[in-house]
Amino acid sequence: MDMEKHRREAIRWSILMALNAGRPEAVAETLILSAIQGIPIQCTALELRRELGVGAAVHFLGPSPVSILGDLLAEADVLVSPRLKGTNTPMKIYSYLDSGTAVLATRLRTHTQVLDERTAYLVDPEPQALGDGLATLFRDPALRQRL
């Protein structure tokens, strides 16, 4: 068994469970997911939507070129850094902050070296907490604007 692959799949599943918890509730809400880089998910977007029970309310854009990163970050409602462990601040945090878009991150040293309650919505590193944080930010434009 490839333990590294198993770990990546477990993290990916935790992220999907968090997204499921924060999924759109109203017909007018839509969640669009875009990954700038990453390991391809070994199933289709349709399979993921079925598994999560979200129908057409969730769209997976897949990887995008780095050349349009700034535009994607600026257009987003929420940017998420769902790290579950670590101590080094991910470089994407600086791009996230520069974009002016609300940031959702886990309350770990990897994030809190740079982020605090004034610059990001920090949550426990658990799928339910990530989902709840995502739902809170989606439904509270004033909070997103403040961050």
Short mmCIF file of N, CA, C and O in Angstrom, two decimals:
data_model
loop_
_atom_site.label_atom_id
_atom_site.label_comp_id
_atom_site.label_asym_id
_atom_site.label_seq_id
_atom_site.Cartn_x
_atom_site.Cartn_y
_atom_site.Cartn_z
N MET A 1 0.84 -1.18 0.00
CA MET A 1 0.00 0.00 0.00
C MET A 1 0.89 1.25 0.00
O MET A 1 1.82 1.35 0.78
N ASP A 2 0.58 2.18 -0.85
CA ASP A 2 1.30 3.44 -0.94
C ASP A 2 0.74 4.37 0.13
O ASP A 2 -0.33 4.95 -0.03
N MET A 3 1.48 4.54 1.24
CA MET A 3 0.98 5.32 2.37
C MET A 3 0.84 6.81 2.03
O MET A 3 -0.08 7.47 2.52
N GLU A 4 1.72 7.33 1.20
CA GLU A 4 1.63 8.74 0.83
C GLU A 4 0.36 8.99 0.01
O GLU A 4 -0.35 9.97 0.23
N LYS A 5 0.06 8.08 -0.91
CA LYS A 5 -1.16 8.21 -1.70
C LYS A 5 -2.39 8.10 -0.80
O LYS A 5 -3.35 8.86 -0.93
N HIS A 6 -2.34 7.17 0.14
CA HIS A 6 -3.45 7.00 1.08
C HIS A 6 -3.66 8.27 1.90
O HIS A 6 -4.79 8.72 2.10
N ARG A 7 -2.56 8.91 2.36
CA ARG A 7 -2.64 10.14 3.13
C ARG A 7 -3.27 11.26 2.30
O ARG A 7 -4.15 11.98 2.77
N ARG A 8 -2.83 11.39 1.04
CA ARG A 8 -3.39 12.42 0.17
C ARG A 8 -4.89 12.20 -0.05
O ARG A 8 -5.67 13.15 -0.04
N GLU A 9 -5.27 10.96 -0.26
CA GLU A 9 -6.69 10.65 -0.46
C GLU A 9 -7.50 10.96 0.79
O GLU A 9 -8.62 11.45 0.70
N ALA A 10 -6.94 10.67 1.97
CA ALA A 10 -7.64 10.97 3.22
C ALA A 10 -7.83 12.47 3.39
O ALA A 10 -8.90 12.93 3.80
N ILE A 11 -6.80 13.24 3.07
CA ILE A 11 -6.90 14.70 3.16
C ILE A 11 -7.93 15.20 2.16
O ILE A 11 -8.78 16.03 2.48
N ARG A 12 -7.88 14.70 0.94
CA ARG A 12 -8.84 15.12 -0.10
C ARG A 12 -10.26 14.82 0.36
O ARG A 12 -11.16 15.64 0.19
N TRP A 13 -10.48 13.64 0.93
CA TRP A 13 -11.82 13.27 1.39
C TRP A 13 -12.27 14.20 2.52
O TRP A 13 -13.42 14.64 2.55
N SER A 14 -11.36 14.55 3.44
CA SER A 14 -11.70 15.47 4.52
C SER A 14 -12.13 16.82 3.96
O SER A 14 -13.09 17.43 4.45
N ILE A 15 -11.43 17.29 2.95
CA ILE A 15 -11.78 18.56 2.33
C ILE A 15 -13.16 18.47 1.68
O ILE A 15 -13.99 19.37 1.82
N LEU A 16 -13.42 17.38 0.99
CA LEU A 16 -14.74 17.22 0.35
C LEU A 16 -15.85 17.14 1.39
O LEU A 16 -16.94 17.69 1.20
N MET A 17 -15.58 16.50 2.52
CA MET A 17 -16.58 16.43 3.58
C MET A 17 -16.84 17.82 4.15
O MET A 17 -17.97 18.17 4.47
N ALA A 18 -15.78 18.63 4.27
CA ALA A 18 -15.95 20.01 4.74
C ALA A 18 -16.79 20.80 3.75
O ALA A 18 -17.69 21.55 4.15
N LEU A 19 -16.51 20.64 2.48
CA LEU A 19 -17.29 21.33 1.46
C LEU A 19 -18.74 20.88 1.49
O LEU A 19 -19.66 21.67 1.31
N ASN A 20 -18.96 19.60 1.75
CA ASN A 20 -20.31 19.08 1.85
C ASN A 20 -21.06 19.76 2.99
O ASN A 20 -22.22 20.14 2.86
N ALA A 21 -20.37 19.97 4.11
CA ALA A 21 -21.01 20.62 5.26
C ALA A 21 -21.36 22.08 4.94
O ALA A 21 -22.33 22.61 5.46
N GLY A 22 -20.58 22.72 4.09
CA GLY A 22 -20.83 24.12 3.75
C GLY A 22 -21.54 24.32 2.44
O GLY A 22 -21.59 25.42 1.92
N ARG A 23 -22.11 23.24 1.90
CA ARG A 23 -22.70 23.31 0.56
C ARG A 23 -23.88 24.27 0.50
O ARG A 23 -24.51 24.57 1.51
N PRO A 24 -24.18 24.72 -0.71
CA PRO A 24 -25.29 25.66 -0.88
C PRO A 24 -26.61 25.07 -0.39
O PRO A 24 -26.87 23.88 -0.56
N GLU A 25 -27.42 25.92 0.23
CA GLU A 25 -28.72 25.47 0.73
C GLU A 25 -29.87 26.01 -0.11
O GLU A 25 -30.91 25.40 -0.19
N ALA A 26 -29.68 27.16 -0.71
CA ALA A 26 -30.74 27.77 -1.50
C ALA A 26 -30.48 27.58 -2.98
O ALA A 26 -29.34 27.40 -3.40
N VAL A 27 -31.51 27.62 -3.76
CA VAL A 27 -31.40 27.43 -5.20
C VAL A 27 -30.45 28.46 -5.81
O VAL A 27 -29.71 28.17 -6.74
N ALA A 28 -30.44 29.67 -5.28
CA ALA A 28 -29.63 30.74 -5.85
C ALA A 28 -28.14 30.62 -5.51
O ALA A 28 -27.33 31.32 -6.09
N GLU A 29 -27.79 29.76 -4.56
CA GLU A 29 -26.39 29.63 -4.17
C GLU A 29 -25.68 28.63 -5.07
O GLU A 29 -26.21 27.58 -5.40
N THR A 30 -24.48 28.98 -5.47
CA THR A 30 -23.66 28.09 -6.29
C THR A 30 -22.25 28.10 -5.73
O THR A 30 -21.73 29.15 -5.36
N LEU A 31 -21.64 26.94 -5.69
CA LEU A 31 -20.26 26.81 -5.23
C LEU A 31 -19.42 26.40 -6.42
O LEU A 31 -19.71 25.40 -7.08
N ILE A 32 -18.40 27.19 -6.72
CA ILE A 32 -17.49 26.87 -7.82
C ILE A 32 -16.12 26.62 -7.21
O ILE A 32 -15.59 27.47 -6.49
N LEU A 33 -15.55 25.46 -7.48
CA LEU A 33 -14.25 25.10 -6.94
C LEU A 33 -13.21 25.12 -8.04
O LEU A 33 -13.41 24.56 -9.10
N SER A 34 -12.10 25.76 -7.77
CA SER A 34 -11.00 25.79 -8.72
C SER A 34 -9.72 25.48 -7.99
O SER A 34 -9.47 26.02 -6.92
N ALA A 35 -8.92 24.60 -8.54
CA ALA A 35 -7.62 24.26 -7.96
C ALA A 35 -6.55 24.78 -8.90
O ALA A 35 -6.56 24.48 -10.09
N ILE A 36 -5.65 25.58 -8.38
CA ILE A 36 -4.56 26.10 -9.21
C ILE A 36 -3.58 24.98 -9.53
O ILE A 36 -3.05 24.88 -10.61
N GLN A 37 -3.33 24.14 -8.56
CA GLN A 37 -2.46 22.99 -8.79
C GLN A 37 -2.94 21.88 -7.88
O GLN A 37 -3.70 22.10 -6.96
N GLY A 38 -2.49 20.69 -8.11
CA GLY A 38 -2.87 19.59 -7.24
C GLY A 38 -2.86 18.27 -7.97
O GLY A 38 -2.65 18.20 -9.17
N ILE A 39 -3.10 17.24 -7.22
CA ILE A 39 -3.13 15.89 -7.74
C ILE A 39 -4.53 15.63 -8.28
O ILE A 39 -5.51 15.89 -7.59
N PRO A 40 -4.64 15.17 -9.50
CA PRO A 40 -5.98 14.95 -10.07
C PRO A 40 -6.81 13.98 -9.23
O PRO A 40 -6.30 12.98 -8.74
N ILE A 41 -8.06 14.32 -9.06
CA ILE A 41 -8.98 13.45 -8.35
C ILE A 41 -9.34 12.31 -9.30
O ILE A 41 -9.64 12.54 -10.46
N GLN A 42 -9.33 11.10 -8.80
CA GLN A 42 -9.54 9.93 -9.64
C GLN A 42 -11.02 9.59 -9.83
O GLN A 42 -11.40 8.44 -9.81
N CYS A 43 -11.82 10.59 -10.00
CA CYS A 43 -13.23 10.38 -10.34
C CYS A 43 -13.72 11.64 -11.05
O CYS A 43 -13.05 12.67 -11.06
N THR A 44 -14.87 11.55 -11.63
CA THR A 44 -15.39 12.67 -12.39
C THR A 44 -16.11 13.66 -11.48
O THR A 44 -16.48 13.33 -10.35
N ALA A 45 -16.32 14.86 -11.98
CA ALA A 45 -17.07 15.87 -11.23
C ALA A 45 -18.48 15.37 -10.94
O ALA A 45 -19.02 15.59 -9.86
N LEU A 46 -19.08 14.67 -11.91
CA LEU A 46 -20.42 14.12 -11.71
C LEU A 46 -20.44 13.13 -10.56
O LEU A 46 -21.34 13.16 -9.71
N GLU A 47 -19.43 12.25 -10.48
CA GLU A 47 -19.34 11.29 -9.38
C GLU A 47 -19.21 12.01 -8.04
O GLU A 47 -19.84 11.61 -7.05
N LEU A 48 -18.40 13.06 -8.00
CA LEU A 48 -18.24 13.82 -6.75
C LEU A 48 -19.55 14.48 -6.35
O LEU A 48 -19.94 14.45 -5.19
N ARG A 49 -20.24 15.09 -7.31
CA ARG A 49 -21.51 15.74 -6.99
C ARG A 49 -22.52 14.71 -6.47
O ARG A 49 -23.26 14.99 -5.53
N ARG A 50 -22.55 13.54 -7.08
CA ARG A 50 -23.46 12.49 -6.60
C ARG A 50 -23.09 12.05 -5.19
O ARG A 50 -23.95 11.90 -4.33
N GLU A 51 -21.80 11.83 -4.95
CA GLU A 51 -21.33 11.38 -3.63
C GLU A 51 -21.68 12.40 -2.55
O GLU A 51 -22.07 12.04 -1.45
N LEU A 52 -21.53 13.69 -2.87
CA LEU A 52 -21.81 14.74 -1.91
C LEU A 52 -23.28 15.13 -1.86
O LEU A 52 -23.71 15.85 -0.97
N GLY A 53 -24.05 14.67 -2.84
CA GLY A 53 -25.47 14.99 -2.87
C GLY A 53 -25.76 16.45 -3.15
O GLY A 53 -26.69 17.02 -2.60
N VAL A 54 -24.96 17.07 -4.02
CA VAL A 54 -25.11 18.51 -4.26
C VAL A 54 -25.65 18.84 -5.63
O VAL A 54 -25.89 20.01 -5.93
N GLY A 55 -25.85 17.86 -6.48
CA GLY A 55 -26.42 18.13 -7.80
C GLY A 55 -25.63 19.17 -8.57
O GLY A 55 -24.41 19.20 -8.54
N ALA A 56 -26.33 20.07 -9.23
CA ALA A 56 -25.70 21.06 -10.08
C ALA A 56 -25.26 22.31 -9.33
O ALA A 56 -24.77 23.26 -9.93
N ALA A 57 -25.42 22.33 -8.00
CA ALA A 57 -25.06 23.52 -7.22
C ALA A 57 -23.56 23.68 -7.04
O ALA A 57 -23.08 24.72 -6.64
N VAL A 58 -22.79 22.62 -7.33
CA VAL A 58 -21.34 22.66 -7.17
C VAL A 58 -20.69 22.38 -8.51
O VAL A 58 -21.04 21.44 -9.21
N HIS A 59 -19.73 23.22 -8.88
CA HIS A 59 -19.00 23.07 -10.14
C HIS A 59 -17.51 22.95 -9.83
O HIS A 59 -16.97 23.72 -9.04
N PHE A 60 -16.84 22.01 -10.45
CA PHE A 60 -15.40 21.82 -10.29
C PHE A 60 -14.72 22.30 -11.56
O PHE A 60 -14.90 21.73 -12.62
N LEU A 61 -13.94 23.38 -11.45
CA LEU A 61 -13.27 23.93 -12.62
C LEU A 61 -11.99 23.17 -12.97
O LEU A 61 -11.53 23.24 -14.10
N GLY A 62 -11.38 22.52 -11.99
CA GLY A 62 -10.12 21.84 -12.23
C GLY A 62 -8.96 22.81 -12.20
O GLY A 62 -9.12 24.00 -11.92
N PRO A 63 -7.76 22.32 -12.49
CA PRO A 63 -6.57 23.19 -12.45
C PRO A 63 -6.66 24.32 -13.46
O PRO A 63 -7.25 24.18 -14.52
N SER A 64 -6.06 25.45 -13.09
CA SER A 64 -6.01 26.62 -13.95
C SER A 64 -4.57 27.10 -14.05
O SER A 64 -3.79 26.90 -13.12
N PRO A 65 -4.20 27.76 -15.13
CA PRO A 65 -2.82 28.24 -15.25
C PRO A 65 -2.52 29.33 -14.22
O PRO A 65 -3.38 30.15 -13.89
N VAL A 66 -1.29 29.35 -13.76
CA VAL A 66 -0.86 30.34 -12.78
C VAL A 66 -0.98 31.76 -13.32
O VAL A 66 -1.21 32.70 -12.57
N SER A 67 -0.93 31.91 -14.63
CA SER A 67 -1.01 33.25 -15.24
C SER A 67 -2.33 33.96 -14.94
O SER A 67 -2.40 35.18 -15.01
N ILE A 68 -3.38 33.22 -14.61
CA ILE A 68 -4.66 33.86 -14.30
C ILE A 68 -4.98 33.80 -12.80
O ILE A 68 -6.09 34.10 -12.39
N LEU A 69 -3.99 33.43 -12.00
CA LEU A 69 -4.19 33.29 -10.56
C LEU A 69 -4.78 34.54 -9.93
O LEU A 69 -5.76 34.48 -9.19
N GLY A 70 -4.20 35.69 -10.18
CA GLY A 70 -4.68 36.93 -9.58
C GLY A 70 -6.14 37.20 -9.88
O GLY A 70 -6.91 37.58 -8.99
N ASP A 71 -6.54 36.98 -11.12
CA ASP A 71 -7.95 37.19 -11.50
C ASP A 71 -8.87 36.22 -10.79
O ASP A 71 -9.95 36.61 -10.31
N LEU A 72 -8.47 34.95 -10.71
CA LEU A 72 -9.30 33.95 -10.02
C LEU A 72 -9.46 34.29 -8.54
O LEU A 72 -10.56 34.21 -7.99
N LEU A 73 -8.36 34.66 -7.90
CA LEU A 73 -8.42 34.98 -6.48
C LEU A 73 -9.29 36.20 -6.22
O LEU A 73 -10.06 36.22 -5.26
N ALA A 74 -9.18 37.20 -7.06
CA ALA A 74 -9.96 38.42 -6.89
C ALA A 74 -11.46 38.19 -7.14
O ALA A 74 -12.29 38.86 -6.54
N GLU A 75 -11.80 37.24 -8.00
CA GLU A 75 -13.20 36.97 -8.32
C GLU A 75 -13.89 36.08 -7.28
O GLU A 75 -15.11 36.05 -7.21
N ALA A 76 -13.12 35.38 -6.49
CA ALA A 76 -13.68 34.45 -5.51
C ALA A 76 -14.39 35.20 -4.38
O ALA A 76 -14.08 36.36 -4.10
N ASP A 77 -15.34 34.53 -3.74
CA ASP A 77 -15.97 35.06 -2.54
C ASP A 77 -15.17 34.68 -1.30
O ASP A 77 -15.10 35.43 -0.34
N VAL A 78 -14.58 33.47 -1.33
CA VAL A 78 -13.81 32.95 -0.20
C VAL A 78 -12.65 32.14 -0.75
O VAL A 78 -12.81 31.37 -1.70
N LEU A 79 -11.48 32.31 -0.14
CA LEU A 79 -10.31 31.50 -0.47
C LEU A 79 -10.01 30.62 0.74
O LEU A 79 -10.04 31.10 1.87
N VAL A 80 -9.75 29.34 0.49
CA VAL A 80 -9.61 28.38 1.58
C VAL A 80 -8.22 27.76 1.60
O VAL A 80 -7.71 27.33 0.57
N SER A 81 -7.64 27.72 2.78
CA SER A 81 -6.38 27.00 3.00
C SER A 81 -6.65 25.96 4.07
O SER A 81 -6.55 26.24 5.26
N PRO A 82 -7.00 24.73 3.66
CA PRO A 82 -7.47 23.71 4.60
C PRO A 82 -6.38 22.81 5.19
O PRO A 82 -6.60 21.63 5.38
N ARG A 83 -5.22 23.34 5.47
CA ARG A 83 -4.15 22.50 6.01
C ARG A 83 -4.58 21.84 7.32
O ARG A 83 -5.23 22.45 8.16
N LEU A 84 -4.18 20.59 7.46
CA LEU A 84 -4.50 19.83 8.65
C LEU A 84 -3.32 19.73 9.61
O LEU A 84 -3.49 19.37 10.77
N LYS A 85 -2.12 20.03 9.11
CA LYS A 85 -0.94 20.01 9.97
C LYS A 85 0.16 20.81 9.28
O LYS A 85 0.02 21.21 8.13
N GLY A 86 1.24 21.04 10.02
CA GLY A 86 2.37 21.74 9.45
C GLY A 86 2.75 22.96 10.24
O GLY A 86 1.99 23.44 11.09
N THR A 87 3.95 23.48 9.97
CA THR A 87 4.42 24.67 10.65
C THR A 87 4.84 25.77 9.68
O THR A 87 4.91 26.93 10.05
N ASN A 88 5.14 25.42 8.44
CA ASN A 88 5.55 26.42 7.45
C ASN A 88 4.32 27.05 6.81
O ASN A 88 3.40 26.35 6.39
N THR A 89 4.33 28.36 6.73
CA THR A 89 3.22 29.08 6.10
C THR A 89 3.21 28.78 4.60
O THR A 89 4.22 28.98 3.93
N PRO A 90 2.07 28.32 4.06
CA PRO A 90 2.01 28.07 2.62
C PRO A 90 2.12 29.39 1.85
O PRO A 90 1.54 30.40 2.24
N MET A 91 2.88 29.37 0.77
CA MET A 91 3.11 30.58 -0.02
C MET A 91 1.80 31.18 -0.55
O MET A 91 1.69 32.40 -0.72
N LYS A 92 0.80 30.34 -0.79
CA LYS A 92 -0.46 30.85 -1.33
C LYS A 92 -1.12 31.86 -0.40
O LYS A 92 -1.87 32.72 -0.86
N ILE A 93 -0.82 31.80 0.89
CA ILE A 93 -1.43 32.72 1.84
C ILE A 93 -1.12 34.17 1.46
O ILE A 93 -1.97 35.05 1.56
N TYR A 94 0.10 34.43 1.01
CA TYR A 94 0.47 35.80 0.65
C TYR A 94 -0.32 36.27 -0.59
O TYR A 94 -0.75 37.42 -0.64
N SER A 95 -0.54 35.37 -1.54
CA SER A 95 -1.37 35.72 -2.71
C SER A 95 -2.81 35.93 -2.27
O SER A 95 -3.50 36.83 -2.78
N TYR A 96 -3.28 35.09 -1.36
CA TYR A 96 -4.64 35.23 -0.85
C TYR A 96 -4.82 36.60 -0.22
O TYR A 96 -5.79 37.31 -0.49
N LEU A 97 -3.89 36.98 0.66
CA LEU A 97 -3.99 38.27 1.34
C LEU A 97 -3.93 39.44 0.35
O LEU A 97 -4.64 40.42 0.50
N ASP A 98 -3.08 39.31 -0.64
CA ASP A 98 -2.93 40.36 -1.64
C ASP A 98 -4.19 40.54 -2.49
O ASP A 98 -4.45 41.62 -3.00
N SER A 99 -4.99 39.50 -2.61
CA SER A 99 -6.18 39.55 -3.46
C SER A 99 -7.31 40.39 -2.89
O SER A 99 -8.19 40.84 -3.62
N GLY A 100 -7.33 40.57 -1.58
CA GLY A 100 -8.42 41.31 -0.95
C GLY A 100 -9.66 40.47 -0.72
O GLY A 100 -10.69 40.98 -0.29
N THR A 101 -9.58 39.17 -1.00
CA THR A 101 -10.70 38.26 -0.83
C THR A 101 -10.65 37.63 0.56
O THR A 101 -9.57 37.40 1.10
N ALA A 102 -11.81 37.35 1.16
CA ALA A 102 -11.88 36.73 2.48
C ALA A 102 -11.15 35.38 2.47
O ALA A 102 -11.25 34.62 1.51
N VAL A 103 -10.43 35.10 3.56
CA VAL A 103 -9.66 33.87 3.68
C VAL A 103 -10.22 33.02 4.82
O VAL A 103 -10.45 33.52 5.92
N LEU A 104 -10.43 31.75 4.54
CA LEU A 104 -10.79 30.75 5.55
C LEU A 104 -9.58 29.84 5.70
O LEU A 104 -9.09 29.29 4.71
N ALA A 105 -9.09 29.69 6.93
CA ALA A 105 -7.91 28.86 7.17
C ALA A 105 -8.05 28.13 8.49
O ALA A 105 -8.83 28.54 9.36
N THR A 106 -7.29 27.06 8.62
CA THR A 106 -7.30 26.32 9.87
C THR A 106 -6.44 27.03 10.90
O THR A 106 -5.43 27.65 10.57
N ARG A 107 -6.85 26.93 12.16
CA ARG A 107 -6.16 27.58 13.26
C ARG A 107 -4.96 26.73 13.70
O ARG A 107 -4.98 26.07 14.72
N LEU A 108 -3.94 26.75 12.85
CA LEU A 108 -2.70 26.03 13.11
C LEU A 108 -1.53 26.99 12.95
O LEU A 108 -1.64 27.98 12.23
N ARG A 109 -0.41 26.66 13.55
CA ARG A 109 0.77 27.51 13.46
C ARG A 109 1.14 27.81 12.00
O ARG A 109 1.58 28.90 11.67
N THR A 110 0.91 26.84 11.12
CA THR A 110 1.20 27.03 9.70
C THR A 110 0.50 28.27 9.13
O THR A 110 0.99 28.91 8.22
N HIS A 111 -0.65 28.62 9.71
CA HIS A 111 -1.40 29.80 9.28
C HIS A 111 -1.26 30.98 10.24
O HIS A 111 -1.17 32.12 9.81
N THR A 112 -1.27 30.70 11.54
CA THR A 112 -1.32 31.78 12.53
C THR A 112 0.00 32.55 12.65
O THR A 112 0.05 33.57 13.34
N GLN A 113 1.05 32.09 11.98
CA GLN A 113 2.27 32.88 11.92
C GLN A 113 2.03 34.16 11.13
O GLN A 113 2.71 35.17 11.34
N VAL A 114 1.07 34.12 10.22
CA VAL A 114 0.78 35.26 9.33
C VAL A 114 -0.65 35.77 9.53
O VAL A 114 -0.89 36.97 9.48
N LEU A 115 -1.59 34.87 9.74
CA LEU A 115 -3.01 35.23 9.83
C LEU A 115 -3.46 35.35 11.28
O LEU A 115 -2.94 34.67 12.16
N ASP A 116 -4.45 36.20 11.51
CA ASP A 116 -5.11 36.26 12.80
C ASP A 116 -6.60 36.52 12.55
O ASP A 116 -7.04 36.54 11.40
N GLU A 117 -7.36 36.74 13.61
CA GLU A 117 -8.81 36.92 13.48
C GLU A 117 -9.19 38.18 12.69
O GLU A 117 -10.32 38.31 12.23
N ARG A 118 -8.26 39.11 12.51
CA ARG A 118 -8.54 40.33 11.75
C ARG A 118 -8.35 40.11 10.25
O ARG A 118 -8.91 40.84 9.44
N THR A 119 -7.52 39.13 9.88
CA THR A 119 -7.18 38.94 8.47
C THR A 119 -7.77 37.68 7.86
O THR A 119 -7.72 37.51 6.65
N ALA A 120 -8.31 36.79 8.70
CA ALA A 120 -8.86 35.53 8.19
C ALA A 120 -9.90 34.97 9.16
O ALA A 120 -9.90 35.31 10.34
N TYR A 121 -10.76 34.13 8.63
CA TYR A 121 -11.71 33.40 9.47
C TYR A 121 -11.03 32.08 9.80
O TYR A 121 -10.85 31.23 8.91
N LEU A 122 -10.59 31.94 11.05
CA LEU A 122 -9.82 30.77 11.46
C LEU A 122 -10.73 29.75 12.14
O LEU A 122 -11.57 30.10 12.96
N VAL A 123 -10.55 28.47 11.77
CA VAL A 123 -11.35 27.39 12.33
C VAL A 123 -10.45 26.23 12.74
O VAL A 123 -9.29 26.15 12.33
N ASP A 124 -11.01 25.33 13.52
CA ASP A 124 -10.27 24.13 13.91
C ASP A 124 -9.98 23.28 12.67
O ASP A 124 -10.77 23.29 11.72
N PRO A 125 -8.89 22.53 12.69
CA PRO A 125 -8.54 21.70 11.52
C PRO A 125 -9.36 20.40 11.45
O PRO A 125 -8.82 19.30 11.52
N GLU A 126 -10.66 20.56 11.32
CA GLU A 126 -11.59 19.44 11.22
C GLU A 126 -12.55 19.70 10.07
O GLU A 126 -12.94 20.85 9.84
N PRO A 127 -12.96 18.66 9.35
CA PRO A 127 -13.88 18.87 8.22
C PRO A 127 -15.14 19.64 8.57
O PRO A 127 -15.54 20.54 7.84
N GLN A 128 -15.77 19.32 9.70
CA GLN A 128 -17.01 20.01 10.06
C GLN A 128 -16.76 21.49 10.32
O GLN A 128 -17.54 22.35 9.90
N ALA A 129 -15.66 21.81 10.99
CA ALA A 129 -15.33 23.21 11.27
C ALA A 129 -15.05 23.96 9.97
O ALA A 129 -15.48 25.12 9.81
N LEU A 130 -14.36 23.34 9.03
CA LEU A 130 -14.12 23.97 7.72
C LEU A 130 -15.44 24.21 6.99
O LEU A 130 -15.66 25.28 6.44
N GLY A 131 -16.31 23.22 7.01
CA GLY A 131 -17.61 23.36 6.36
C GLY A 131 -18.45 24.45 7.00
O GLY A 131 -19.07 25.27 6.30
N ASP A 132 -18.45 24.48 8.32
CA ASP A 132 -19.21 25.51 9.03
C ASP A 132 -18.64 26.90 8.72
O ASP A 132 -19.39 27.86 8.52
N GLY A 133 -17.31 27.00 8.69
CA GLY A 133 -16.68 28.28 8.37
C GLY A 133 -17.01 28.73 6.97
O GLY A 133 -17.29 29.92 6.72
N LEU A 134 -16.98 27.80 6.03
CA LEU A 134 -17.31 28.12 4.65
C LEU A 134 -18.76 28.59 4.54
O LEU A 134 -19.05 29.61 3.91
N ALA A 135 -19.67 27.89 5.20
CA ALA A 135 -21.08 28.27 5.18
C ALA A 135 -21.27 29.66 5.80
O ALA A 135 -22.02 30.49 5.28
N THR A 136 -20.59 29.91 6.92
CA THR A 136 -20.69 31.21 7.58
C THR A 136 -20.24 32.33 6.64
O THR A 136 -20.93 33.35 6.50
N LEU A 137 -19.11 32.13 6.01
CA LEU A 137 -18.59 33.17 5.11
C LEU A 137 -19.46 33.35 3.87
O LEU A 137 -19.64 34.47 3.40
N PHE A 138 -19.99 32.27 3.33
CA PHE A 138 -20.87 32.39 2.16
C PHE A 138 -22.10 33.22 2.48
O PHE A 138 -22.59 33.97 1.66
N ARG A 139 -22.61 33.08 3.68
CA ARG A 139 -23.89 33.69 4.03
C ARG A 139 -23.75 35.04 4.74
O ARG A 139 -24.76 35.63 5.13
N ASP A 140 -22.52 35.51 4.93
CA ASP A 140 -22.32 36.76 5.65
C ASP A 140 -21.40 37.70 4.84
O ASP A 140 -20.20 37.76 5.09
N PRO A 141 -21.97 38.41 3.88
CA PRO A 141 -21.16 39.31 3.06
C PRO A 141 -20.41 40.38 3.86
O PRO A 141 -19.30 40.76 3.51
N ALA A 142 -21.00 40.84 4.95
CA ALA A 142 -20.36 41.87 5.78
C ALA A 142 -19.09 41.30 6.42
O ALA A 142 -18.06 41.99 6.48
N LEU A 143 -19.15 40.07 6.89
CA LEU A 143 -17.96 39.43 7.46
C LEU A 143 -16.89 39.24 6.40
O LEU A 143 -15.71 39.53 6.65
N ARG A 144 -17.28 38.79 5.21
CA ARG A 144 -16.30 38.64 4.12
C ARG A 144 -15.64 39.97 3.81
O ARG A 144 -14.42 40.04 3.63
N GLN A 145 -16.42 41.02 3.77
CA GLN A 145 -15.88 42.35 3.46
C GLN A 145 -14.91 42.81 4.55
O GLN A 145 -13.86 43.38 4.25
N ARG A 146 -15.23 42.53 5.80
CA ARG A 146 -14.37 42.94 6.91
C ARG A 146 -13.01 42.24 6.85
O ARG A 146 -11.98 42.83 7.16
N LEU A 147 -13.03 40.99 6.44
CA LEU A 147 -11.78 40.22 6.37
C LEU A 147 -10.99 40.62 5.14
O LEU A 147 -9.83 40.47 5.06
#
